[in-house]
Coordinates of C-alpha atoms in Angstrom, one line a residue:
M1 CA 81.1 6.3 -6.7
R2 CA 80.8 2.6 -6.3
T3 CA 77.2 2.9 -5.2
L4 CA 76.4 4.9 -8.3
L5 CA 78.1 2.4 -10.6
S6 CA 76.1 -0.4 -9.0
F7 CA 72.9 1.5 -9.4
C8 CA 73.7 2.2 -13.1
L9 CA 74.5 -1.5 -13.7
L10 CA 71.2 -2.5 -12.1
C11 CA 69.2 0.0 -14.1
G12 CA 71.0 -1.1 -17.3
F13 CA 70.2 -4.8 -16.5
L14 CA 66.5 -3.9 -16.0
L15 CA 66.3 -1.9 -19.2
L16 CA 68.0 -4.6 -21.3
S17 CA 66.1 -7.5 -19.9
G18 CA 63.1 -8.5 -22.0
C19 CA 60.5 -11.2 -22.0
A20 CA 58.5 -13.1 -24.5
S21 CA 55.5 -15.2 -23.9
F22 CA 53.7 -17.9 -25.8
Q23 CA 50.4 -19.6 -25.2
Q24 CA 48.9 -22.4 -27.2
V25 CA 45.1 -22.2 -27.5
K26 CA 43.0 -25.1 -28.5
F27 CA 39.4 -24.5 -29.6
P28 CA 36.5 -26.8 -28.5
P29 CA 35.5 -29.6 -30.9
P30 CA 33.5 -28.3 -33.9
D31 CA 30.5 -30.4 -33.1
E32 CA 30.1 -28.5 -29.8
V33 CA 30.8 -24.9 -31.0
F34 CA 32.6 -24.0 -34.2
I35 CA 35.1 -21.2 -33.5
T36 CA 37.3 -19.5 -36.2
T37 CA 39.2 -16.3 -36.6
G38 CA 37.8 -15.8 -40.1
D39 CA 34.5 -16.7 -41.7
G40 CA 36.1 -19.6 -43.6
D41 CA 34.1 -22.5 -44.9
I42 CA 30.8 -21.5 -43.3
T43 CA 27.9 -22.6 -45.4
K44 CA 25.8 -19.6 -46.3
P45 CA 23.3 -18.4 -45.5
Y46 CA 23.7 -18.4 -41.8
E47 CA 21.8 -16.5 -39.2
P48 CA 23.8 -13.9 -37.2
I49 CA 22.7 -14.0 -33.6
G50 CA 24.8 -11.2 -32.2
Q51 CA 28.2 -9.9 -31.2
L52 CA 30.1 -11.4 -28.2
I53 CA 32.6 -9.3 -26.3
Y54 CA 34.7 -10.5 -23.4
A55 CA 37.3 -8.6 -21.5
K56 CA 39.2 -9.6 -18.4
K57 CA 42.1 -7.9 -16.5
G58 CA 44.1 -10.3 -14.5
V59 CA 44.9 -9.5 -10.8
R60 CA 48.3 -9.7 -9.1
I61 CA 49.6 -7.7 -6.1
G62 CA 52.7 -5.9 -7.3
L63 CA 54.7 -6.3 -4.1
P64 CA 58.0 -8.2 -3.7
L65 CA 57.5 -12.0 -3.6
I66 CA 53.7 -11.6 -3.2
G67 CA 53.5 -10.6 -6.9
L68 CA 54.7 -14.0 -7.9
I69 CA 51.4 -15.6 -6.7
P70 CA 48.9 -15.7 -9.6
I71 CA 45.6 -14.6 -8.0
S72 CA 43.5 -14.4 -11.2
D73 CA 45.6 -14.3 -14.4
A74 CA 44.0 -13.6 -17.8
V75 CA 44.2 -16.9 -19.7
V76 CA 43.1 -17.1 -23.3
G77 CA 42.5 -20.8 -23.6
K78 CA 40.2 -20.9 -20.6
A79 CA 38.3 -17.8 -21.8
I80 CA 37.6 -19.4 -25.2
N81 CA 36.9 -22.9 -24.2
E82 CA 34.8 -22.2 -21.1
I83 CA 33.3 -18.7 -21.4
I84 CA 33.1 -17.9 -25.1
A85 CA 31.8 -21.3 -26.0
N86 CA 29.2 -21.3 -23.2
E87 CA 28.0 -17.8 -24.0
A88 CA 27.6 -18.6 -27.7
R89 CA 25.4 -21.6 -26.8
A90 CA 23.4 -19.5 -24.3
M91 CA 22.8 -16.9 -27.0
G92 CA 21.4 -19.7 -29.3
G93 CA 24.3 -20.0 -31.6
N94 CA 26.5 -22.9 -32.6
A95 CA 29.5 -21.0 -34.1
V96 CA 31.6 -18.0 -33.4
I97 CA 33.2 -16.4 -36.5
N98 CA 35.6 -13.4 -37.0
L99 CA 37.1 -14.0 -33.6
D100 CA 39.5 -11.2 -32.6
I101 CA 41.9 -11.9 -29.7
K102 CA 44.0 -9.3 -28.0
W103 CA 46.1 -10.7 -25.1
T104 CA 48.8 -9.3 -22.8
S105 CA 50.5 -12.0 -20.9
P106 CA 50.9 -12.1 -17.1
R107 CA 54.2 -10.8 -15.8
N108 CA 56.1 -11.6 -12.7
G109 CA 58.0 -8.4 -12.5
L110 CA 61.3 -8.3 -10.7
L111 CA 60.8 -10.9 -7.9
G112 CA 57.1 -9.9 -7.8
L113 CA 57.6 -6.1 -7.8
G114 CA 55.5 -4.6 -10.5
A115 CA 53.7 -8.0 -11.3
D116 CA 50.7 -7.8 -13.5
G117 CA 48.0 -10.5 -14.2
G118 CA 47.7 -9.6 -17.9
A119 CA 44.6 -8.8 -19.9
V120 CA 42.5 -10.5 -22.5
F121 CA 40.0 -9.0 -24.9
I122 CA 38.0 -11.3 -27.2
Q123 CA 35.2 -10.4 -29.6
G124 CA 33.4 -12.3 -32.3
T125 CA 30.1 -12.8 -34.2
V126 CA 27.8 -15.5 -32.9
I127 CA 25.9 -17.3 -35.7
K128 CA 23.6 -20.2 -36.2
R129 CA 24.6 -22.5 -39.0

């Protein structure tokens, strides 16, 4: 009986525990690559170059204690400042508009058990102003 009660309390604790995550993302300077989630104050006409799509699934091993080690987490700021900006320049554009970001934060799980590296999906339209 005591074991069952302990098990029920543990399950209740796991079900009622929640988590929230927050990440601040800074865009690169506008003179390098202009990035916006809308189409804002873009002087028209502009030349659309193409659509940019980026997806990454983070990697963590979901085993006790080992799952606490971030092997390759999905980080939004790094993706925008390094990958999206560089790819936009490589495509011949100097701005990315209508940026859509979907992000699932990395999770540690319960002492590493069930850990997940998160996921990030970013798409936008590359233009030349």
